[in-house]
PDB file of C-alpha atoms in Angstrom:
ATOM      1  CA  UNK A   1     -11.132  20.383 -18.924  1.00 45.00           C
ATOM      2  CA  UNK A   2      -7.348  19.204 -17.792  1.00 58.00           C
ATOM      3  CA  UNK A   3      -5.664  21.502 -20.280  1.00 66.00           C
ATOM      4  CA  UNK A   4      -7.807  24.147 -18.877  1.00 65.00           C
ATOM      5  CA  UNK A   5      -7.540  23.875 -15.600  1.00 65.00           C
ATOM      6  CA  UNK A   6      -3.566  23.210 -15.790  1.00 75.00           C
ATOM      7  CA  UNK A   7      -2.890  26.277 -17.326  1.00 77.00           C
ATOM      8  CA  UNK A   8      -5.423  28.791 -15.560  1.00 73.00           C
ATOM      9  CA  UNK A   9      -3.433  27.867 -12.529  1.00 77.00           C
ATOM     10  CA  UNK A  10      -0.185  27.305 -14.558  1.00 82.00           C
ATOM     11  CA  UNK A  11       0.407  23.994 -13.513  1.00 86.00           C
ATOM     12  CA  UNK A  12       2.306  20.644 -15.198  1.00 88.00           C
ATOM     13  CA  UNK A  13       0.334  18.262 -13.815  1.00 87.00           C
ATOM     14  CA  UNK A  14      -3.106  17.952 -12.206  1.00 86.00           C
ATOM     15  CA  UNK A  15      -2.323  18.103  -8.138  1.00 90.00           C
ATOM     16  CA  UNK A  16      -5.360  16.434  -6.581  1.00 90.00           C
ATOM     17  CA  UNK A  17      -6.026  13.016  -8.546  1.00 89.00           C
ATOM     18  CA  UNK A  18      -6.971  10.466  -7.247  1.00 89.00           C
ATOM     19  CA  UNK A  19      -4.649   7.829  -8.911  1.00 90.00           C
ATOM     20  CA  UNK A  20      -1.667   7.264  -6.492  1.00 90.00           C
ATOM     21  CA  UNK A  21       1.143   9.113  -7.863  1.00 93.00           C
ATOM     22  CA  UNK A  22       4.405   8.646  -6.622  1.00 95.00           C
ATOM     23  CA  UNK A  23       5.395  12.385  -7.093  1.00 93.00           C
ATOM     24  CA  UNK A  24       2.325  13.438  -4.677  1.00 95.00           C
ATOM     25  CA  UNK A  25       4.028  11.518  -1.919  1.00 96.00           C
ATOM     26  CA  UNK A  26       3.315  13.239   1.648  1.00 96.00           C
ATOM     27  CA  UNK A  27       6.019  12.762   4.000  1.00 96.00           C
ATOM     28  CA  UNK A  28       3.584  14.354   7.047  1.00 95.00           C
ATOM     29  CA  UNK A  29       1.716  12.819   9.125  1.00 93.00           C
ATOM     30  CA  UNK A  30       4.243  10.437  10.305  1.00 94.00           C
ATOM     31  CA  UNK A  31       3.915   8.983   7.223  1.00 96.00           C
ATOM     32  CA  UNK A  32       7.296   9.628   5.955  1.00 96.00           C
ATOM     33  CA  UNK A  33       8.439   7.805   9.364  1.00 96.00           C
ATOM     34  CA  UNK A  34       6.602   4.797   8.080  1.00 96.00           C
ATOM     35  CA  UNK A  35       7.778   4.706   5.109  1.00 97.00           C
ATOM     36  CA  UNK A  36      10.973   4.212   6.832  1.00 96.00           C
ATOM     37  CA  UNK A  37       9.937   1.964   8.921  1.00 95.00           C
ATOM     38  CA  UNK A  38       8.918  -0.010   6.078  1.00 96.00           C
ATOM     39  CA  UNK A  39      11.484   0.214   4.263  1.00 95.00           C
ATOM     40  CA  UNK A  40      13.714  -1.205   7.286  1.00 93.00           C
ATOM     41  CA  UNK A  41      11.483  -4.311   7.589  1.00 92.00           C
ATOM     42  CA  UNK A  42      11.332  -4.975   4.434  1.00 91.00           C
ATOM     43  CA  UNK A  43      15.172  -5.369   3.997  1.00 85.00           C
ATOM     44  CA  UNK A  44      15.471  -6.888   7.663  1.00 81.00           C
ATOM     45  CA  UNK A  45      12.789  -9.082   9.242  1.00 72.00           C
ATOM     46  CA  UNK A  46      11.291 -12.030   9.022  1.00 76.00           C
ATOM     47  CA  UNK A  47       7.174 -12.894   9.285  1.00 85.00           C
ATOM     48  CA  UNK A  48       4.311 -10.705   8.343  1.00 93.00           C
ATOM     49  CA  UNK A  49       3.981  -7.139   8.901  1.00 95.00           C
ATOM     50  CA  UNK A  50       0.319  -5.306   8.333  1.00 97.00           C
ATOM     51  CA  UNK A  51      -0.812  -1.842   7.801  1.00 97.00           C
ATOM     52  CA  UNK A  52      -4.028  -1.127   8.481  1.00 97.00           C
ATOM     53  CA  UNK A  53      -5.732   2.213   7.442  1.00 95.00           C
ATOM     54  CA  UNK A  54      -9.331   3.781   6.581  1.00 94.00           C
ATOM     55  CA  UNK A  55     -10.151   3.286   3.414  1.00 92.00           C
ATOM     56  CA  UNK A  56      -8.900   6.605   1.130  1.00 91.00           C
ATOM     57  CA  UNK A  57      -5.977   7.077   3.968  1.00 93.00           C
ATOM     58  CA  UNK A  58      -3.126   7.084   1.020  1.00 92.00           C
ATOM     59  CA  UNK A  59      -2.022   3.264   2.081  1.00 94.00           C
ATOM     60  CA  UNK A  60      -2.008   2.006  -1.498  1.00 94.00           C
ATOM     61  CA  UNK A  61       0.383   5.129  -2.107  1.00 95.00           C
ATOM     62  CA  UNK A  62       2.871   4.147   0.362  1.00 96.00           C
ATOM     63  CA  UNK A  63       3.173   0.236  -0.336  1.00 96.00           C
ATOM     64  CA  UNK A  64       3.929   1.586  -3.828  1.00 96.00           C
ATOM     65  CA  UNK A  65       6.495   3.764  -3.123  1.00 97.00           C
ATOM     66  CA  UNK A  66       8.184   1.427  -0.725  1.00 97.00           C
ATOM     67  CA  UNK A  67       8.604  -1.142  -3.432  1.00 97.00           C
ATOM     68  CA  UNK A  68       9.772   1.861  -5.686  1.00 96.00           C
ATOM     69  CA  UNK A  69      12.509   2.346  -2.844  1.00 96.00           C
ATOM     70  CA  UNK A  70      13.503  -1.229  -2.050  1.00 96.00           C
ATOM     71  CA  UNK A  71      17.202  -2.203  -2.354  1.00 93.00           C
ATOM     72  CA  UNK A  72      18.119  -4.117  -5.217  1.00 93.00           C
ATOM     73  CA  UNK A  73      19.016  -7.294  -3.453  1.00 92.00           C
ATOM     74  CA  UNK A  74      14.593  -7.546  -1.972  1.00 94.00           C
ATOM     75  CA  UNK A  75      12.317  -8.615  -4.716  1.00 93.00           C
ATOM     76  CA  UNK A  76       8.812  -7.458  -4.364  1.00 95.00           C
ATOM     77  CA  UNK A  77       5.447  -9.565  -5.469  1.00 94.00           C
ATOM     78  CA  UNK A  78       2.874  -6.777  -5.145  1.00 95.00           C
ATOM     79  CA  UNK A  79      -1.078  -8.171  -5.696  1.00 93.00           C
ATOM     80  CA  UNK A  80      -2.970  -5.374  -5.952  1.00 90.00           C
ATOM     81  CA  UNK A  81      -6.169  -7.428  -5.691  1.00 78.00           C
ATOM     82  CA  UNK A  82      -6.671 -10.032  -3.191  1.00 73.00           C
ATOM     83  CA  UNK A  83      -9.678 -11.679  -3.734  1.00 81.00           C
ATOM     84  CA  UNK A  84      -8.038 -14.810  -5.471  1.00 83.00           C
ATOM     85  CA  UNK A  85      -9.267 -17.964  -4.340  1.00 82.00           C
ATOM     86  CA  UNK A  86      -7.208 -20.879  -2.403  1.00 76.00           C
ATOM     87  CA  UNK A  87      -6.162 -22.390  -5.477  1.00 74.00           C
ATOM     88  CA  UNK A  88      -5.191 -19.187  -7.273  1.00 83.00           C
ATOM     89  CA  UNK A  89      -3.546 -16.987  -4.916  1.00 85.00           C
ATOM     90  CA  UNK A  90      -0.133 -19.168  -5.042  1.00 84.00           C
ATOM     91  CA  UNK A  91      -0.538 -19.421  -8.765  1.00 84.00           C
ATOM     92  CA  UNK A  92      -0.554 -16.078  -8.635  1.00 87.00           C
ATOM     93  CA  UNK A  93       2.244 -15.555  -6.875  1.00 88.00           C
ATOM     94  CA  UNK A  94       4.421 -18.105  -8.922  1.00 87.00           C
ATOM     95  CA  UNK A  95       3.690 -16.155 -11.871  1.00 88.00           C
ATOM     96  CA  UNK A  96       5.238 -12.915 -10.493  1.00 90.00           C
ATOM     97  CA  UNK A  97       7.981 -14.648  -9.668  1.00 91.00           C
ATOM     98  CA  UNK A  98       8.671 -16.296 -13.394  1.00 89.00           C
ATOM     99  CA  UNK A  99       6.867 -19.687 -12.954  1.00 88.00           C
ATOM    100  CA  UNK A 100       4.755 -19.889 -15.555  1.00 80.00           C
ATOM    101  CA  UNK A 101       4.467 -23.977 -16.267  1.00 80.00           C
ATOM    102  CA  UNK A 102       2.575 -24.786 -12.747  1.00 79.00           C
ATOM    103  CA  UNK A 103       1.507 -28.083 -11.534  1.00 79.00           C
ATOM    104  CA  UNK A 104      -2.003 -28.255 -10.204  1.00 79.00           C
ATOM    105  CA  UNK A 105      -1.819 -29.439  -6.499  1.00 80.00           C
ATOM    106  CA  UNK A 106      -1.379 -27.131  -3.642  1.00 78.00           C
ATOM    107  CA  UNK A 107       1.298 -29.148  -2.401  1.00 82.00           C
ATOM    108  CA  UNK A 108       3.326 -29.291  -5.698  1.00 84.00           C
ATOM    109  CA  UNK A 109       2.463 -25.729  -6.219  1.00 83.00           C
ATOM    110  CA  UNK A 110       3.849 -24.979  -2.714  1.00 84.00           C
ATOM    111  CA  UNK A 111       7.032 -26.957  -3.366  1.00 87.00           C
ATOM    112  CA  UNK A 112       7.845 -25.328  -7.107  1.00 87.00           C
ATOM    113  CA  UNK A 113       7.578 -22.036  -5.363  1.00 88.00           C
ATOM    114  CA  UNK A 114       9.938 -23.685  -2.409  1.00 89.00           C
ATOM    115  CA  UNK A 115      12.568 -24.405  -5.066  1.00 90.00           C
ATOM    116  CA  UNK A 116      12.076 -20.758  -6.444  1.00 91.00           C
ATOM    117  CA  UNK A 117      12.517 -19.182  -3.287  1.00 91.00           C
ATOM    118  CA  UNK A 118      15.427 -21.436  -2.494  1.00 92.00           C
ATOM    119  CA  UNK A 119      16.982 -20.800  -5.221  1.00 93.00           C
ATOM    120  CA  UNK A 120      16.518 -16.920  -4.857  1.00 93.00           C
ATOM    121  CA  UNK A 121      17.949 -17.091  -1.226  1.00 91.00           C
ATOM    122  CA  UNK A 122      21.171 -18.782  -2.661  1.00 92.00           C
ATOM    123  CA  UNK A 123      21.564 -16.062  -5.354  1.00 93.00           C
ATOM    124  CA  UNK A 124      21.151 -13.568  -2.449  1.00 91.00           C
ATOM    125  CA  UNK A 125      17.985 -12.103  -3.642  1.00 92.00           C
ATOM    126  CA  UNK A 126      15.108 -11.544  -0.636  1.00 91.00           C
ATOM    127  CA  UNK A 127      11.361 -12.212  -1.596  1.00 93.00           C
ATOM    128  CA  UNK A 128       8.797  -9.576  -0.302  1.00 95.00           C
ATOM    129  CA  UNK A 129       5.199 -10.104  -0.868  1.00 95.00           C
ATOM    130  CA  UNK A 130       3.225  -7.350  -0.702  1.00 96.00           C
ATOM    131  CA  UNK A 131      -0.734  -7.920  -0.880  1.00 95.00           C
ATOM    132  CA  UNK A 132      -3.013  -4.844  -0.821  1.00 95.00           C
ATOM    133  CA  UNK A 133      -6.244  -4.677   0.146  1.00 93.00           C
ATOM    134  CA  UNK A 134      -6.107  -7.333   2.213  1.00 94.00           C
ATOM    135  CA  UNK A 135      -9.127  -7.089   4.144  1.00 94.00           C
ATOM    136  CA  UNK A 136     -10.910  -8.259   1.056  1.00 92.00           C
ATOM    137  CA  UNK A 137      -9.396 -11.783   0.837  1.00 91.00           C
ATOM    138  CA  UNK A 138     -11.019 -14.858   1.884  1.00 91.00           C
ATOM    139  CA  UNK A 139      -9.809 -16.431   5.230  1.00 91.00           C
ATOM    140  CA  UNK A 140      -8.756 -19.642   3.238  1.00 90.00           C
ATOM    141  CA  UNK A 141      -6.511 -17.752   0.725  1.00 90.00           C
ATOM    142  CA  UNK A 142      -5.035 -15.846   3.587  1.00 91.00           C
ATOM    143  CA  UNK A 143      -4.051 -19.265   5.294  1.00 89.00           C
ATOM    144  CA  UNK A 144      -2.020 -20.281   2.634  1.00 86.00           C
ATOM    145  CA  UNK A 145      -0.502 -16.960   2.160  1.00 88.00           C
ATOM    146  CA  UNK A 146       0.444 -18.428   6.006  1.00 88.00           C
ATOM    147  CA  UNK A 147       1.814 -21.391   4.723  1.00 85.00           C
ATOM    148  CA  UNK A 148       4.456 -18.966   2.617  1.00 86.00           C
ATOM    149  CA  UNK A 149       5.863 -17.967   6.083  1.00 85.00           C
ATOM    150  CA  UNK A 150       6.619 -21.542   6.637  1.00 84.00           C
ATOM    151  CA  UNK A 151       9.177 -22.043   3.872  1.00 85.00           C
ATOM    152  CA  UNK A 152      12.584 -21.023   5.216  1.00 82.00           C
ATOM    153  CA  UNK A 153      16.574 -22.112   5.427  1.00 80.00           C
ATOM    154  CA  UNK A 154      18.478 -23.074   8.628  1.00 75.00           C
ATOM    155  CA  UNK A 155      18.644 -19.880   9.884  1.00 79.00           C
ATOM    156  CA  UNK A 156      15.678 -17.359   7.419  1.00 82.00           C
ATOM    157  CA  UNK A 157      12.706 -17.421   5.828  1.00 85.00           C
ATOM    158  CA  UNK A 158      12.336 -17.393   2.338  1.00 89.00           C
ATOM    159  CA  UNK A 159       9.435 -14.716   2.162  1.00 91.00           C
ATOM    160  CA  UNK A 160       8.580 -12.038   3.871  1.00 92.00           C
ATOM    161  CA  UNK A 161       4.553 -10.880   3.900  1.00 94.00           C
ATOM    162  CA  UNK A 162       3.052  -7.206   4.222  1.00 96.00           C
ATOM    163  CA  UNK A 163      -0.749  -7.076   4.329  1.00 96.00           C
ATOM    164  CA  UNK A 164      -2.009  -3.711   3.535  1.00 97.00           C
ATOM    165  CA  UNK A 165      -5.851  -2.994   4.520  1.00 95.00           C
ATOM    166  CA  UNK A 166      -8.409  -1.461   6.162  1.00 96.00           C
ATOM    167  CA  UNK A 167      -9.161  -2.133   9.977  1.00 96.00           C
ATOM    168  CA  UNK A 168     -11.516  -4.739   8.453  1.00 96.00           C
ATOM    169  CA  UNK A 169      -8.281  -6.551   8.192  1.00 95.00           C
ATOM    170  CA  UNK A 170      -7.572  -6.438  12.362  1.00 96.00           C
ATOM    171  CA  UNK A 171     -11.153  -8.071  12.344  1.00 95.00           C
ATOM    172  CA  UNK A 172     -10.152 -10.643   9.973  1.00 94.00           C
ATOM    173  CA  UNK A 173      -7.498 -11.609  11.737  1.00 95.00           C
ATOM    174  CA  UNK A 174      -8.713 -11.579  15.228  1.00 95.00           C
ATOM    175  CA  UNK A 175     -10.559 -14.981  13.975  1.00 94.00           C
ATOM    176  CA  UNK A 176     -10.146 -17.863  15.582  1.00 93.00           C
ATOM    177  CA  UNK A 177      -9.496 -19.679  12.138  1.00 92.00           C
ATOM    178  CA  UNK A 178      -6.591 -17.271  11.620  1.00 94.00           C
ATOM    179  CA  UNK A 179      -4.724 -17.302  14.847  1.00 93.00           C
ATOM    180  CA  UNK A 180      -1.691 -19.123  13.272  1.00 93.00           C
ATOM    181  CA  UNK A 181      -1.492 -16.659  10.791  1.00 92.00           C
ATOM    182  CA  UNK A 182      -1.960 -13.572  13.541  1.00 93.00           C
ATOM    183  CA  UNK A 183       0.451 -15.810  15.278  1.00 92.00           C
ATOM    184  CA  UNK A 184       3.071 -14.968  12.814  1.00 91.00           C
ATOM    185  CA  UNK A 185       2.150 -10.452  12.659  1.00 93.00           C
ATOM    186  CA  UNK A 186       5.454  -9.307  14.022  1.00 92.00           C
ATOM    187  CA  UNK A 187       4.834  -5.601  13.476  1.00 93.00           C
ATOM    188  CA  UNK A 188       1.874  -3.905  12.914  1.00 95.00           C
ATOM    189  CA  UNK A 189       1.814  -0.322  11.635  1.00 96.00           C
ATOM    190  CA  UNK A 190      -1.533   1.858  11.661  1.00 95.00           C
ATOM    191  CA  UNK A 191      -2.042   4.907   9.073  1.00 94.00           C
ATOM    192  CA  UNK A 192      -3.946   7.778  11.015  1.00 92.00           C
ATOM    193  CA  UNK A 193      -5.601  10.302   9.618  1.00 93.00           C
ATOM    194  CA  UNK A 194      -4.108  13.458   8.813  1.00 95.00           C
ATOM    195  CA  UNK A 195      -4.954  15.874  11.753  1.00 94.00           C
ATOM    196  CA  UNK A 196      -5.929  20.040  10.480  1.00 93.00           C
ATOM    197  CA  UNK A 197      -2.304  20.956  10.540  1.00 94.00           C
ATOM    198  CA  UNK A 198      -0.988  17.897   8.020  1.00 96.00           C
ATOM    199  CA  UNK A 199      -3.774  18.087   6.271  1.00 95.00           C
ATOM    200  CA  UNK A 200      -3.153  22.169   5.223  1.00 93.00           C
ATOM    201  CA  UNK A 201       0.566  21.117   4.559  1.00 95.00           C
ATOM    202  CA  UNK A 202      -0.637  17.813   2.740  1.00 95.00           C
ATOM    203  CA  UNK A 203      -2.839  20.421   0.159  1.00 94.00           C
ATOM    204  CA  UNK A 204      -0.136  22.892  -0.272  1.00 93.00           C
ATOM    205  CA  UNK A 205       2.303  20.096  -1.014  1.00 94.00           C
ATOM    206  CA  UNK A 206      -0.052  18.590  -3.384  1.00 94.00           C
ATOM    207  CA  UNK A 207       0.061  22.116  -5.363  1.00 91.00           C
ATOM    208  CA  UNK A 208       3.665  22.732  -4.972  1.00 92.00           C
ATOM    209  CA  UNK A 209       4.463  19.713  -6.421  1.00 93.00           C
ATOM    210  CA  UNK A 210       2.483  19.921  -9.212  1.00 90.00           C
ATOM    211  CA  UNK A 211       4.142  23.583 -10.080  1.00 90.00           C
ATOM    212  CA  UNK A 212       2.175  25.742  -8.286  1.00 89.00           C
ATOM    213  CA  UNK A 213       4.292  28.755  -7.130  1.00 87.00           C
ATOM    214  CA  UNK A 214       2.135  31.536  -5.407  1.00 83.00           C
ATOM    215  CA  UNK A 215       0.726  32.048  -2.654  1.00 84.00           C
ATOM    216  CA  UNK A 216      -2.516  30.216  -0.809  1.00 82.00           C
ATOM    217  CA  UNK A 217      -5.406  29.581  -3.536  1.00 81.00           C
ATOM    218  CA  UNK A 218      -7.768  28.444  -0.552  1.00 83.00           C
ATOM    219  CA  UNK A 219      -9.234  30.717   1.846  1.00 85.00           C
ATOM    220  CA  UNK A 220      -8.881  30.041   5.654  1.00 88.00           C
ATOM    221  CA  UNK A 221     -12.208  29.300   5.949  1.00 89.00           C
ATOM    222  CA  UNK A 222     -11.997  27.572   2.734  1.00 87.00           C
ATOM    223  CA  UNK A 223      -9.617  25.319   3.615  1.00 89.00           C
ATOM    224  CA  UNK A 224     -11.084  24.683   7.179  1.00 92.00           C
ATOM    225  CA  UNK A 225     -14.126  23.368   5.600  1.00 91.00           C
ATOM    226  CA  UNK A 226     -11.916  21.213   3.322  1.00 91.00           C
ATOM    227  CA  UNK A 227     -10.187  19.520   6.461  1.00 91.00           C
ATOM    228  CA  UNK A 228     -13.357  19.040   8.055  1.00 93.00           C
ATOM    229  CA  UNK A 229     -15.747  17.605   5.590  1.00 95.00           C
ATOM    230  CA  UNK A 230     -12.401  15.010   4.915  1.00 94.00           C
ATOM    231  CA  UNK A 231     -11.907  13.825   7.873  1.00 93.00           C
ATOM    232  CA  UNK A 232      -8.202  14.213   7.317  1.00 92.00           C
ATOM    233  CA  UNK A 233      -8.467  11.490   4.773  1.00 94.00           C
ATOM    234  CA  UNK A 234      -6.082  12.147   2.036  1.00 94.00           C
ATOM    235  CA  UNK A 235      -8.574  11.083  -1.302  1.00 94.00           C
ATOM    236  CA  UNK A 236     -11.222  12.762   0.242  1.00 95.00           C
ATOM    237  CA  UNK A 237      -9.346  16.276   0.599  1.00 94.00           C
ATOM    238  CA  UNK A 238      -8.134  15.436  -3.088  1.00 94.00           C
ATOM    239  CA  UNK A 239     -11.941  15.084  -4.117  1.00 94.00           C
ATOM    240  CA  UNK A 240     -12.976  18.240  -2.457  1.00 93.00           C
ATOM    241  CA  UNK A 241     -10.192  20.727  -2.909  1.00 90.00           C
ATOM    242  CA  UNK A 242     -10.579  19.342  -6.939  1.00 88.00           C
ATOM    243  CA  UNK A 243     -14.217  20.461  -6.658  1.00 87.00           C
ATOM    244  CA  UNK A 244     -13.168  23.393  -5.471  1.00 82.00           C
ATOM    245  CA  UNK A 245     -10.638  24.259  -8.427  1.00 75.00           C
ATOM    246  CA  UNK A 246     -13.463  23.610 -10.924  1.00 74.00           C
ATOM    247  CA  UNK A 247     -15.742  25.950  -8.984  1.00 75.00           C
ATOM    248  CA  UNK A 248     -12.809  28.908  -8.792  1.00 70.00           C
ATOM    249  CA  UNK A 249     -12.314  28.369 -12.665  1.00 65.00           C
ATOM    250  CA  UNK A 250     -15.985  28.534 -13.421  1.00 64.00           C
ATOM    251  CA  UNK A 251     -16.382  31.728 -10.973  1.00 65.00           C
ATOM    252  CA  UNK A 252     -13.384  33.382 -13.325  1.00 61.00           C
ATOM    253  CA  UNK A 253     -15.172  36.450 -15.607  1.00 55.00           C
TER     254      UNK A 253
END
């Protein structure tokens, strides 16, 4: 059906996936202002940053293109899933970072990656950890992702933390268990939803950047319903206005 629908629309590439793509980006929305933002953190501050947004919001997108983006001199550690328990989630980490003989205590585990990170700082490399879906990970794993923040120089830390999630994440950390590690949040970004206007330009981008090059294949109405029944949630809108494609194929004679 791809080959089909690419070239009854004449197309190069299918515009409303829902696999992040990094050529779909969506600067709208405010979202190319985060990005930004991001961006500036990233290469700048010290602690842990979140960004919280519904689930479907295009989050995963943007952490991906900010690492894409980084300078040369930040190193990014991206976990895509969280749900790693105490004892694996610094193994995990390690590994990213080239460790791959690992002792089996927390606390020797904890100093290897000390030396790493050290040793990174001195080479003038920055280490950005970047855990999606963070919502999803167990209070204890998140604590020692805490204990991460702790490792620093005279003057810097040796890692800096971005925890991308869902609001179930603000939850999560409003726990008394976690206050050291909401303690240590010193920004906090929040993905809205795309409101009607974005969420027309977000389609029409979509389609322009996958080749599209005439005029508006949705209806007013149409596309009304589409922002409506999404909620101005970019994967929904991708889910729909696909549906919709396959319908305006199928109507062809």
């Amino acid at each position: 059906m791809s080959s089909l629908y690419l070239s009854h629309f004449g197309l190069q590439k299918t515009p409303f996936q829902i696999t992040p793509d990094l050529d779909f980006f969506f600067s709208g929305g405010r979202r190319g202002d985060m990005l930004t933002a991001l961006l500036h953190v990233a290469a700048q501050e010290e602690g842990i940053i979140t960004v919280v947004a519904e689930v479907g919001s295009g989050k995963t997108l943007l952490a991906r293109l900010m690492i894409s983006r980084l300078p040369a001199h930040v190193c990014a550690v991206y976990l895509a899933n969280p749900s790693f328990s105490r004892d694996e989630i610094l193994g995990a980490i390690a590994r990213d970072l080239g460790l791959s003989e690992l002792p089996t205590s927390t606390e020797a585990r904890l100093s290897a990656l000390q030396h790493e990170l050290l040793r990174r700082h001195a080479a003038g490399q920055r280490v950005l950890l970047v855990i999606d879906e963070a919502h999803a990970m167990p209070a204890e794993s998140l604590e020692e992702v805490r204990l991460l923040s702790n490792l620093e120089t005279g003057q810097h830390k040796l890692v800096n933390i971005m925890l991308f999630g869902q609001p179930e994440l603000d939850d999560l950390l409003a726990e008394r268990r976690l206050r050291q590690v909401r303690d240590r949040v010193v920004h906090r970004f929040k993905l809205a939803p795309l409101c009607a206007q974005d969420a027309g330009a977000y389609v029409d981008h979509r389609l322009r950047a996958a080749g599209w090059k005439g005029g508006a294949l949705f209806s007013a109405p149409a596309m009304a319903l589409l922002i409506k029944a999404s909620g101005g949630r970019a994967r929904r809108l991708n889910v729909l206005a696909d549906a919709q494609f396959m319908k305006m194929i199928a109507d062809t004679p």
